[in-house]
Coordinates of N, CA and C in Angstrom, one line a residue:
Chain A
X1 N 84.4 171.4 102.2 CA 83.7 172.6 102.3 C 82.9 172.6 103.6
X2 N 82.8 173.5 104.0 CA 81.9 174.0 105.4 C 80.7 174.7 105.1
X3 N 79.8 174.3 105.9 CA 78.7 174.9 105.8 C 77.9 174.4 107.3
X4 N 76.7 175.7 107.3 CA 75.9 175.6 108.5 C 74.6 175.9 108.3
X5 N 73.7 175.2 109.2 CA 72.4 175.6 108.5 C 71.6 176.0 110.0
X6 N 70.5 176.7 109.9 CA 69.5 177.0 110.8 C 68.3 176.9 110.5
X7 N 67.3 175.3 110.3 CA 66.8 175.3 110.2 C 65.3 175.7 110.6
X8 N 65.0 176.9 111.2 CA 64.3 177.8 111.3 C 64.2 178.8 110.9
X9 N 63.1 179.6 110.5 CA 63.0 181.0 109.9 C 62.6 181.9 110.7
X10 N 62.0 181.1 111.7 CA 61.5 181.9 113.0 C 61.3 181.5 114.2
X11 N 61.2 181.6 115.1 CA 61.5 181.2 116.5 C 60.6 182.2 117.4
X12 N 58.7 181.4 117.9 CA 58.4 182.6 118.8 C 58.6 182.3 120.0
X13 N 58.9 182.9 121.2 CA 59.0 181.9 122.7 C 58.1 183.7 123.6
X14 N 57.7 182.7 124.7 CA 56.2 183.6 125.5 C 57.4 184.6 126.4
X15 N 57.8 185.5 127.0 CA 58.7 186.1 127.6 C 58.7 185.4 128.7
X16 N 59.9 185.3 129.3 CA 60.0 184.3 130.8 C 60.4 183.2 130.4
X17 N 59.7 182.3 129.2 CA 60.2 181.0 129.0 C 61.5 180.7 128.1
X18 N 62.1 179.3 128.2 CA 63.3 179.3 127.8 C 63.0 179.1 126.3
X19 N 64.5 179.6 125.7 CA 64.5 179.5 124.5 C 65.6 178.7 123.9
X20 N 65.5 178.2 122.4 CA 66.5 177.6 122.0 C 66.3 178.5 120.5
X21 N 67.5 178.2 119.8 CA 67.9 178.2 118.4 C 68.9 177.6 118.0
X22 N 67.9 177.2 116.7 CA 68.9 175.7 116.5 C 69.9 175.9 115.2
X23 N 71.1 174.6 115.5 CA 72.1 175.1 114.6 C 72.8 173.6 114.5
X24 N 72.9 173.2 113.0 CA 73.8 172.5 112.9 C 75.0 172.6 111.9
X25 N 76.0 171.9 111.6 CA 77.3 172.4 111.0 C 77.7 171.2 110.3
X26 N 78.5 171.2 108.9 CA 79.1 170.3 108.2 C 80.5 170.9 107.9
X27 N 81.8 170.5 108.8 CA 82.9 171.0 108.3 C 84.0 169.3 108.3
X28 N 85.3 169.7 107.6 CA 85.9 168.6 107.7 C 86.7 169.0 109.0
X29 N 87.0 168.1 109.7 CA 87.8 168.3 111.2 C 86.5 169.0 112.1
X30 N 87.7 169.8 113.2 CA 87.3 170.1 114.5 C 86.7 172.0 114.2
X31 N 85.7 172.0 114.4 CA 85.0 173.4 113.8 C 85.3 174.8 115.1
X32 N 85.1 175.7 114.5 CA 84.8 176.7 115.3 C 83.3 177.6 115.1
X33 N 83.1 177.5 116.2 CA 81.6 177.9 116.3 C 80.9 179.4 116.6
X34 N 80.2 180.0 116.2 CA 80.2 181.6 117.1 C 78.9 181.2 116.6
X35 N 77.8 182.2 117.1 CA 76.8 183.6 117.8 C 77.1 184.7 117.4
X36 N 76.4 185.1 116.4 CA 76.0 186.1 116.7 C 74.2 187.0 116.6
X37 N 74.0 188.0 116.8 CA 72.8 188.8 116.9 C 73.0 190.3 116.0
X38 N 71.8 190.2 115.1 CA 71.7 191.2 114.7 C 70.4 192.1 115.0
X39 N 70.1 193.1 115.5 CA 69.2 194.0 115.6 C 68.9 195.3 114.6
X40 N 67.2 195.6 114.5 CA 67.1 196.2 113.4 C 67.8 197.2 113.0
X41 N 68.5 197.8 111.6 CA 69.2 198.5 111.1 C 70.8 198.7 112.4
X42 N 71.3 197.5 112.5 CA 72.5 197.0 113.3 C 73.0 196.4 112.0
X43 N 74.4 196.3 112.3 CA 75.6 195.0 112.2 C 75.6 194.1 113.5
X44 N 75.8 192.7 113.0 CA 75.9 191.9 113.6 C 76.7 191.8 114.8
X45 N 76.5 191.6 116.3 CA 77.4 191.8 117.0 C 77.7 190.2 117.6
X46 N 78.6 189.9 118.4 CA 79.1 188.8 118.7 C 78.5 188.5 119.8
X47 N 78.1 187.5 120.1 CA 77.5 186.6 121.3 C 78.3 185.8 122.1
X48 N 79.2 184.8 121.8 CA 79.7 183.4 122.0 C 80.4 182.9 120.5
X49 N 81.5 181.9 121.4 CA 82.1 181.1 120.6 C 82.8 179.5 121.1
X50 N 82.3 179.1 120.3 CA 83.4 177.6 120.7 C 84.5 177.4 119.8
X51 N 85.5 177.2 120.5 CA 86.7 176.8 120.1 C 87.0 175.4 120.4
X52 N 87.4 175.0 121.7 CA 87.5 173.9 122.5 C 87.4 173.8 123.8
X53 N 87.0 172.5 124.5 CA 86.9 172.5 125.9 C 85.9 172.1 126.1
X54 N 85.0 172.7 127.3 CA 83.6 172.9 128.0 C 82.8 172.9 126.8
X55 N 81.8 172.1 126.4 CA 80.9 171.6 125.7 C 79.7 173.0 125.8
X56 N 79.7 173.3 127.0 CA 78.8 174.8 127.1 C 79.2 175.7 127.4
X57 N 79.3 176.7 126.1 CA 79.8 177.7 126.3 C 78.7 178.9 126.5
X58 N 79.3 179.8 127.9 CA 78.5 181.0 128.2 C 79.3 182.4 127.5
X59 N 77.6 182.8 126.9 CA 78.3 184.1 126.4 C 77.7 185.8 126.8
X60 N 77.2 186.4 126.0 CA 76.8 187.7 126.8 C 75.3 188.0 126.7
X61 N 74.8 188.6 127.7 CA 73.3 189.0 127.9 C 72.9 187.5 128.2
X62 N 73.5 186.3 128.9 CA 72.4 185.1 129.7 C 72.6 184.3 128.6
X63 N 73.0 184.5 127.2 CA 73.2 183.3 126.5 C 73.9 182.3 126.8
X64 N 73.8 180.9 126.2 CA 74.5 179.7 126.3 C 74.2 179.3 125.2
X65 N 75.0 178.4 124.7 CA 75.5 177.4 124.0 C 75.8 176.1 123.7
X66 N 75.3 175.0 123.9 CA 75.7 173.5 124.0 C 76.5 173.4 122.6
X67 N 78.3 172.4 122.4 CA 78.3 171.8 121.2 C 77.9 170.3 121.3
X68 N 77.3 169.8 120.5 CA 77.5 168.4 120.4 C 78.1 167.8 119.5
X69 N 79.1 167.4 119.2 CA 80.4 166.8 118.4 C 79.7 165.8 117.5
X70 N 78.2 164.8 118.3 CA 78.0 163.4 117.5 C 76.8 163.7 116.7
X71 N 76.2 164.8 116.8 CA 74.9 165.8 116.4 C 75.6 166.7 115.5
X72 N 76.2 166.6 115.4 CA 77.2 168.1 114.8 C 75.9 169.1 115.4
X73 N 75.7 170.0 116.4 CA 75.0 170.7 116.4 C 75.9 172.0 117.4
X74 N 74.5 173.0 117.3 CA 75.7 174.3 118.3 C 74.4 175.2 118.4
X75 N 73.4 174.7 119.6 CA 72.1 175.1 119.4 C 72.5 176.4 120.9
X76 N 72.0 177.5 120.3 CA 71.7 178.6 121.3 C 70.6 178.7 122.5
X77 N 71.0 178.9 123.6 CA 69.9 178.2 124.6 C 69.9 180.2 125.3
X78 N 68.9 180.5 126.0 CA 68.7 181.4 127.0 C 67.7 181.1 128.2
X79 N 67.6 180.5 129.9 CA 66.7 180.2 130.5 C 65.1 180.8 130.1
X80 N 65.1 181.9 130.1 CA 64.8 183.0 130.3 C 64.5 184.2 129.5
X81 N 63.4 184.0 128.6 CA 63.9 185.4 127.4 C 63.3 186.6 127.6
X82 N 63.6 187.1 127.5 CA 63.2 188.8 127.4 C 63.1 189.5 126.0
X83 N 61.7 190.5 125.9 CA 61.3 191.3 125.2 C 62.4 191.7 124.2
X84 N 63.4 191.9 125.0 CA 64.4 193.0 124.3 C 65.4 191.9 123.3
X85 N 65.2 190.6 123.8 CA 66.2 190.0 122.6 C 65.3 189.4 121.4
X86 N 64.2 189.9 120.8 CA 63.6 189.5 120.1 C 64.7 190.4 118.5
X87 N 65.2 189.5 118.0 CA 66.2 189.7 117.1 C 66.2 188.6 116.0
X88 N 67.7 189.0 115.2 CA 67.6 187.8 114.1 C 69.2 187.2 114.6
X89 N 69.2 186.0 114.8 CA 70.4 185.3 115.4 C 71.2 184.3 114.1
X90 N 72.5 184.6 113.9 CA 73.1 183.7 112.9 C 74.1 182.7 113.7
X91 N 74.3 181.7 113.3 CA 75.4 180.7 114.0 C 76.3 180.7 113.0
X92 N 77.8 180.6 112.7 CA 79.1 180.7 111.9 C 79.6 179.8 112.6
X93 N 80.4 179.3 111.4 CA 81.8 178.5 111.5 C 82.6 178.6 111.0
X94 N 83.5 178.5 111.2 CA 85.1 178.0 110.7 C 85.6 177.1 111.0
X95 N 86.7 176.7 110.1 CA 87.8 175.6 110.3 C 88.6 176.2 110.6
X96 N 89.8 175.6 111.5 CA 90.9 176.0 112.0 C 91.9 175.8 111.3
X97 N 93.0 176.8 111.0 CA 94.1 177.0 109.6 C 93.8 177.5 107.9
X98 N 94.7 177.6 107.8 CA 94.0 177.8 106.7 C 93.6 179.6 106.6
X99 N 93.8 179.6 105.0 CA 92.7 181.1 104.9 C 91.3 180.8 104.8
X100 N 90.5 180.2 105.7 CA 89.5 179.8 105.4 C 87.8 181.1 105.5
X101 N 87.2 181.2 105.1 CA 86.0 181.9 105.6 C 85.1 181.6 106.9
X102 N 84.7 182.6 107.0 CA 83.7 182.3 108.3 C 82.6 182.3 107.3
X103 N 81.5 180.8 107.3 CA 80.5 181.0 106.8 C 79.0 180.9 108.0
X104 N 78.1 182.0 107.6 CA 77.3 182.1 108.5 C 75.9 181.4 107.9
X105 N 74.9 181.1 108.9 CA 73.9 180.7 108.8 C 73.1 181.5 107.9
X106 N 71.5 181.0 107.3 CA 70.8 182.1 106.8 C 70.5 182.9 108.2
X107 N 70.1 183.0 109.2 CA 69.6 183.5 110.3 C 68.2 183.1 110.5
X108 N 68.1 183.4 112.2 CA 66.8 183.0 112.7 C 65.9 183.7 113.5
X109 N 65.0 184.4 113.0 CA 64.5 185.4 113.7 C 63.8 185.5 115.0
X110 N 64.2 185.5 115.9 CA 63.7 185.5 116.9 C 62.3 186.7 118.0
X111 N 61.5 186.0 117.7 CA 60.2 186.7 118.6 C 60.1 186.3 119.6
X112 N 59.9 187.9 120.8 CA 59.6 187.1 122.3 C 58.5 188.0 122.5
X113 N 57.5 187.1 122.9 CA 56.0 188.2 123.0 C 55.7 188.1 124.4
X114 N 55.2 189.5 124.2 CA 55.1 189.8 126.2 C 54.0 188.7 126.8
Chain B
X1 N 79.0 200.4 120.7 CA 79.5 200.9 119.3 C 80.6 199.9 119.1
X2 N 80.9 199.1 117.7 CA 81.8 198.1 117.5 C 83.2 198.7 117.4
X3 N 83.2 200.1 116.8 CA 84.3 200.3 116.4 C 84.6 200.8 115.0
X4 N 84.3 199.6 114.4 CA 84.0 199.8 113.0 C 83.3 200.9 112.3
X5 N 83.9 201.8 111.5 CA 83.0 202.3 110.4 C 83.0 202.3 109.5
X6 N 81.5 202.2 108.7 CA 81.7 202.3 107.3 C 80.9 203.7 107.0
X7 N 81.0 204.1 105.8 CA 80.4 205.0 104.8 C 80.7 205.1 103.2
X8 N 79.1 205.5 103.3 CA 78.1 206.1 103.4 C 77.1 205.3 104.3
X9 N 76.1 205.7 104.9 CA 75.4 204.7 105.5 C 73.8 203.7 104.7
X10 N 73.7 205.1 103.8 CA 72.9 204.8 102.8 C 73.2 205.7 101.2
X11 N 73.0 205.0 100.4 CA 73.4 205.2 99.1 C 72.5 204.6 97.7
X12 N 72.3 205.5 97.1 CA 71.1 205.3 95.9 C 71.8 205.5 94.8
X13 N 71.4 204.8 93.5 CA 72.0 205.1 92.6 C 71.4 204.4 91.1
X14 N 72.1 204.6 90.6 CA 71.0 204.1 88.8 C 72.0 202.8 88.6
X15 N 71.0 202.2 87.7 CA 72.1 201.0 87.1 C 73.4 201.2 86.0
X16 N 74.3 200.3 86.1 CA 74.9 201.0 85.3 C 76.0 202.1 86.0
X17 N 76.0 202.3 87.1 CA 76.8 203.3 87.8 C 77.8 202.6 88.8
X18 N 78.8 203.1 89.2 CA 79.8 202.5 90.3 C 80.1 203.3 91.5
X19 N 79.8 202.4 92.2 CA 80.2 203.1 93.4 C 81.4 202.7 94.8
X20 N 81.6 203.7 95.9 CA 82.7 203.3 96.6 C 82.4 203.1 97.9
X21 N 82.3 201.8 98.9 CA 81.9 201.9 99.9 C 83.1 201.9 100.9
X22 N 83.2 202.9 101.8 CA 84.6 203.0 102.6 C 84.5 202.3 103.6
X23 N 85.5 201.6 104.2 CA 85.4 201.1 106.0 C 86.8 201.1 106.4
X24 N 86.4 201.4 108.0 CA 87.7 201.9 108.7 C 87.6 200.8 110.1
X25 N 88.2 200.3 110.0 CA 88.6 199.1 111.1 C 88.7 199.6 112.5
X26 N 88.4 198.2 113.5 CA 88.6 198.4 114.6 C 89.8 199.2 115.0
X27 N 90.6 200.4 115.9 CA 91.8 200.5 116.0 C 92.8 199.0 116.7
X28 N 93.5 199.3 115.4 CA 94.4 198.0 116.1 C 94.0 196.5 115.2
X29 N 93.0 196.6 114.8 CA 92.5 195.3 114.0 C 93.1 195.5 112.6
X30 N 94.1 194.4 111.8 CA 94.5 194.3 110.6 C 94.1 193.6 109.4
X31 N 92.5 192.5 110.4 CA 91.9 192.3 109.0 C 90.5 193.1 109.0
X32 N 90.2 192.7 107.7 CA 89.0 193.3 107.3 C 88.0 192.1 106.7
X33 N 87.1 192.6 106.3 CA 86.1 191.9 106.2 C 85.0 192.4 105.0
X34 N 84.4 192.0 104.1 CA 83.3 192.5 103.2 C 82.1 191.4 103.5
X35 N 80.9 191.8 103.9 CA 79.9 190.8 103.7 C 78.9 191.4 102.9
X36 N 77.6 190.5 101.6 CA 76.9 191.1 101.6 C 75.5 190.7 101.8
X37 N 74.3 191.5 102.4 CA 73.4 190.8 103.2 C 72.0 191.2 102.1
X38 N 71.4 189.8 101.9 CA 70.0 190.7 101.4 C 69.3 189.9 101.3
X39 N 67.6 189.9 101.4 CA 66.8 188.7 102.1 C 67.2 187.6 101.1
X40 N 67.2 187.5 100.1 CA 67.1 185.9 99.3 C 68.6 185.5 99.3
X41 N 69.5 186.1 99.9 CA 70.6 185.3 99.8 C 71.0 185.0 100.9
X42 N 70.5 185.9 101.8 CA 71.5 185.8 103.5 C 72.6 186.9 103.8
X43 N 73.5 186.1 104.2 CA 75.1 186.5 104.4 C 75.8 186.4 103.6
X44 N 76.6 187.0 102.8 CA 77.4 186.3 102.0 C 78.8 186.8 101.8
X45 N 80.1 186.0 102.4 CA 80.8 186.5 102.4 C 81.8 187.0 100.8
X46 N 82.4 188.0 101.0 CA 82.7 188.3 99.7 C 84.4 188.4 99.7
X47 N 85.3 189.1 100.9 CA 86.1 189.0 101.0 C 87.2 189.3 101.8
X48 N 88.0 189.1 102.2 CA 88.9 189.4 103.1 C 90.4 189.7 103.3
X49 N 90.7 191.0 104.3 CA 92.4 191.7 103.8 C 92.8 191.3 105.2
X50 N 94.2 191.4 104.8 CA 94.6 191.1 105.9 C 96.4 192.4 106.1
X51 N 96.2 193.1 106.7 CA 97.4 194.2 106.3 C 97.7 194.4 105.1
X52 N 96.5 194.7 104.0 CA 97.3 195.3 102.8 C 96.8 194.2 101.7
X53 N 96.7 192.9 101.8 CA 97.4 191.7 101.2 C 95.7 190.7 101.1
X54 N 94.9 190.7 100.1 CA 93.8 189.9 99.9 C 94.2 188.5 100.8
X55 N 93.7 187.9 101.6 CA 93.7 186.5 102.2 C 92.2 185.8 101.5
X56 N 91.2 186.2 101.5 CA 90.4 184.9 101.6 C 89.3 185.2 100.1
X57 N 88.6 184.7 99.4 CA 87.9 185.3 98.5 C 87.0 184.9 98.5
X58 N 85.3 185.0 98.2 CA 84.3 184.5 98.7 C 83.2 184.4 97.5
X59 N 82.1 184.9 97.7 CA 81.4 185.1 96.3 C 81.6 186.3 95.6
X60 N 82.7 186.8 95.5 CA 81.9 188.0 95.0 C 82.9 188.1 93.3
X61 N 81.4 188.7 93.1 CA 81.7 189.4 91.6 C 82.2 190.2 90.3
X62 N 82.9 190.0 89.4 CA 84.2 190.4 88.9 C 83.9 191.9 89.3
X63 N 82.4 192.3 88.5 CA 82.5 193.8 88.7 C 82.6 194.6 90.4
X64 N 83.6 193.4 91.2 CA 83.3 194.0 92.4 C 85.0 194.1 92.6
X65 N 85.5 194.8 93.3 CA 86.8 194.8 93.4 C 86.8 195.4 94.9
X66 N 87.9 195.0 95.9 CA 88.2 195.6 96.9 C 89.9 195.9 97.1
X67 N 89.8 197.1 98.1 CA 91.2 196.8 98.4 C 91.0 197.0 99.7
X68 N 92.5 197.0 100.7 CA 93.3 197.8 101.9 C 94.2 198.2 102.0
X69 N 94.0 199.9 102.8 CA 95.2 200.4 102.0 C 96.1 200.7 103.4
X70 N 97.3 201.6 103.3 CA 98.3 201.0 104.5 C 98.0 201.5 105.7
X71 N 97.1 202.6 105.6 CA 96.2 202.8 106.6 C 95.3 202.0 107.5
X72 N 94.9 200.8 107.1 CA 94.6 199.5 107.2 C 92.7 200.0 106.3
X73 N 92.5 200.8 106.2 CA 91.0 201.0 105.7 C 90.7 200.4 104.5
X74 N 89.5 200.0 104.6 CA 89.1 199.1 103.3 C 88.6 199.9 101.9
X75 N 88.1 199.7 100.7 CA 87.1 200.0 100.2 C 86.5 199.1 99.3
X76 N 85.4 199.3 99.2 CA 84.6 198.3 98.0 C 83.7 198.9 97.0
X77 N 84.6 198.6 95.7 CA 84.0 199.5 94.8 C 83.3 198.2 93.9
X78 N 81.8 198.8 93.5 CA 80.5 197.9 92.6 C 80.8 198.9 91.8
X79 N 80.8 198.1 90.3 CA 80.6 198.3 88.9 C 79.4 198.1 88.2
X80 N 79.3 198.6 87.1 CA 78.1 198.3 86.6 C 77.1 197.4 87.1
X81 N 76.4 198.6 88.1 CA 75.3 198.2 89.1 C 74.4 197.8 88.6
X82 N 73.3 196.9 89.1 CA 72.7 195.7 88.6 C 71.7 196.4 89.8
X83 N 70.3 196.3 89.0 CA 68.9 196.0 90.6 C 69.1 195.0 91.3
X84 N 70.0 193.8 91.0 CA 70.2 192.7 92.0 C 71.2 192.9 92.8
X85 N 72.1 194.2 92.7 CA 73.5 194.3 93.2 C 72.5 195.1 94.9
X86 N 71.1 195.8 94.9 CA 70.7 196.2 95.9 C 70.6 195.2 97.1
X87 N 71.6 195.9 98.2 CA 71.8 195.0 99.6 C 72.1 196.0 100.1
X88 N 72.2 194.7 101.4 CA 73.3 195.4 102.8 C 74.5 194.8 102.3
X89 N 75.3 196.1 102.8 CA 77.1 196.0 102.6 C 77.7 196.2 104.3
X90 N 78.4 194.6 104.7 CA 79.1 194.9 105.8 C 80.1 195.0 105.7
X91 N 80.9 196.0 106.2 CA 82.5 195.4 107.0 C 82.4 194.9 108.2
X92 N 83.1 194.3 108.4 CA 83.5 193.7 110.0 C 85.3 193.4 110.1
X93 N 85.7 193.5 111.1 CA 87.3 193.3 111.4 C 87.6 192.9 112.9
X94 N 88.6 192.3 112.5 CA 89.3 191.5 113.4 C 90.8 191.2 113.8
X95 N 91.1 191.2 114.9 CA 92.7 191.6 115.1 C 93.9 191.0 113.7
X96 N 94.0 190.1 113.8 CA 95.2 189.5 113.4 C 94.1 188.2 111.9
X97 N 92.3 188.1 112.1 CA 92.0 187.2 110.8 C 91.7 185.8 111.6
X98 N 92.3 185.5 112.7 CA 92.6 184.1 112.8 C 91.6 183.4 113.1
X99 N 91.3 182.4 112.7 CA 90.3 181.5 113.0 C 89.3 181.7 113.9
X100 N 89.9 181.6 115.3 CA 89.2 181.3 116.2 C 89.0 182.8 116.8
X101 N 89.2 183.8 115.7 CA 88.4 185.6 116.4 C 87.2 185.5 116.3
X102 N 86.3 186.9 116.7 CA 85.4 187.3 116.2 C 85.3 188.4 115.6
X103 N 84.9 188.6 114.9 CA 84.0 189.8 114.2 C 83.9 191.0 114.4
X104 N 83.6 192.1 114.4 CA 83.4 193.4 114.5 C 82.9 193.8 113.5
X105 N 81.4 193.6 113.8 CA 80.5 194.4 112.3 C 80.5 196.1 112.6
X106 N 80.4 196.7 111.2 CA 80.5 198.3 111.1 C 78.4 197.8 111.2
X107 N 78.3 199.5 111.1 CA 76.6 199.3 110.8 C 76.0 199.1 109.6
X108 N 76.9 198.9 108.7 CA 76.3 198.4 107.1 C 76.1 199.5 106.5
X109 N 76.3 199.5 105.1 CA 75.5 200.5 104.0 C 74.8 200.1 103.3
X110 N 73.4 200.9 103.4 CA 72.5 200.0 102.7 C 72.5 200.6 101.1
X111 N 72.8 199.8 99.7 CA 72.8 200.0 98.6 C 71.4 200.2 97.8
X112 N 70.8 201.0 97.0 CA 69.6 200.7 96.8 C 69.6 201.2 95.2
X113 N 69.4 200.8 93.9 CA 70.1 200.6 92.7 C 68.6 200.7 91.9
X114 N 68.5 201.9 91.3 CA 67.3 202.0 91.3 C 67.5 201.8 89.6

């Protein structure tokens, strides 16, 4: 079975300063990882994904992504945050093959105060 | 805009009633996607088509049935509605389903089961 967790419920960072959101993952094998963001009365849109390769994956609006394979982790990084990404962020995985589901995080809400 | 639509965008109803939530996929994307969102549960995936043909099955509940029809559009019909059955209803779709896609959330219908 797969599962992921985000142990945070909330996340405040000062605007300017960098941010993280954290994510770790329990699958059997080699996982696939995504990002995404939801904004109020939105659907979820896609951020980033790891598949394979480059350990940090860049994705859209200045996001990044580190995996760490020995951490099982897939923590969301931004230098830099701004006002406007103050949202609720979920991390997903999947296994590769298979009809398998994408299961997502509870989500992490993210505050960025001026 | 993802692409995705669903409707109704919002929907009220008594217990005990059934209802039909429609979604129409990315152009060109052949799977589909059900999630359902609501604070004490999260995300939860419920189920997934893939051209016509159920692929993946998730939590969801007898009185819940989906289909896709050869139009590739989805629907998700709730049965004997429950005050617990009140959430967000996503679709989301994706080309071909495969592992390593992402997503395309519609903007949800919010269910409210009075």
């Amino acid at each position: 079975a797969q599962s992921v967790a985000q142990p945070e419920d909330q996340v405040n960072v000062a605007e300017g300063n960098p941010l993280t959101v954290k994510c770790t993952y329990s699958v059997s094998g080699n996982p696939y990882l995504f990002w995404y963001v939801q904004y109020p009365n939105r659907g979820l849109q896609f951020l980033l994904k790891y598949i394979t390769g480059d350990n940090l994956v860049k994705g859209s609006y200045g996001f990044e992504a580190e995996f760490n394979k020995s951490q099982t982790s897939f923590h969301l990084k931004k230098p830099s945050a701004l006002v406007s990404d103050s949202a609720l962020y979920f991390c997903a995985v999947k296994t590769p093959g298979g009809y398998q589901k994408v299961t997502f995080g509870t989500g992490t809400k993210l505050q960025v105060i001026p | 805009d993802s692409g995705v639509t669903q409707t109704p965008k919002h929907l009220i109803t008594a217990t005990g009633q059934r209802v039909t939530l429609r979604c129409s996929p990315r152009s060109g994307d052949l799977s589909v996607y059900w999630y359902q969102q609501s604070l004490d549960q999260g995300l939860q995936f419920l189920i997934q088509y893939y051209n016509g043909e159920e692929r993946a099955k998730g939590n969801i509940l007898e009185r819940f049935s989906a289909q896709q029809f050869p139009d590739l559009h989805s629907e998700l019909n709730l049965s004997s509605l429950e005050l617990g059955d009140s959430a967000l209803y996503f679709c989301a779709s994706s080309a071909t389903g495969g592992a390593n896609e992402k997503l395309f959330f519609g903007s949800g219908t919010q269910l409210s089961v009075l």
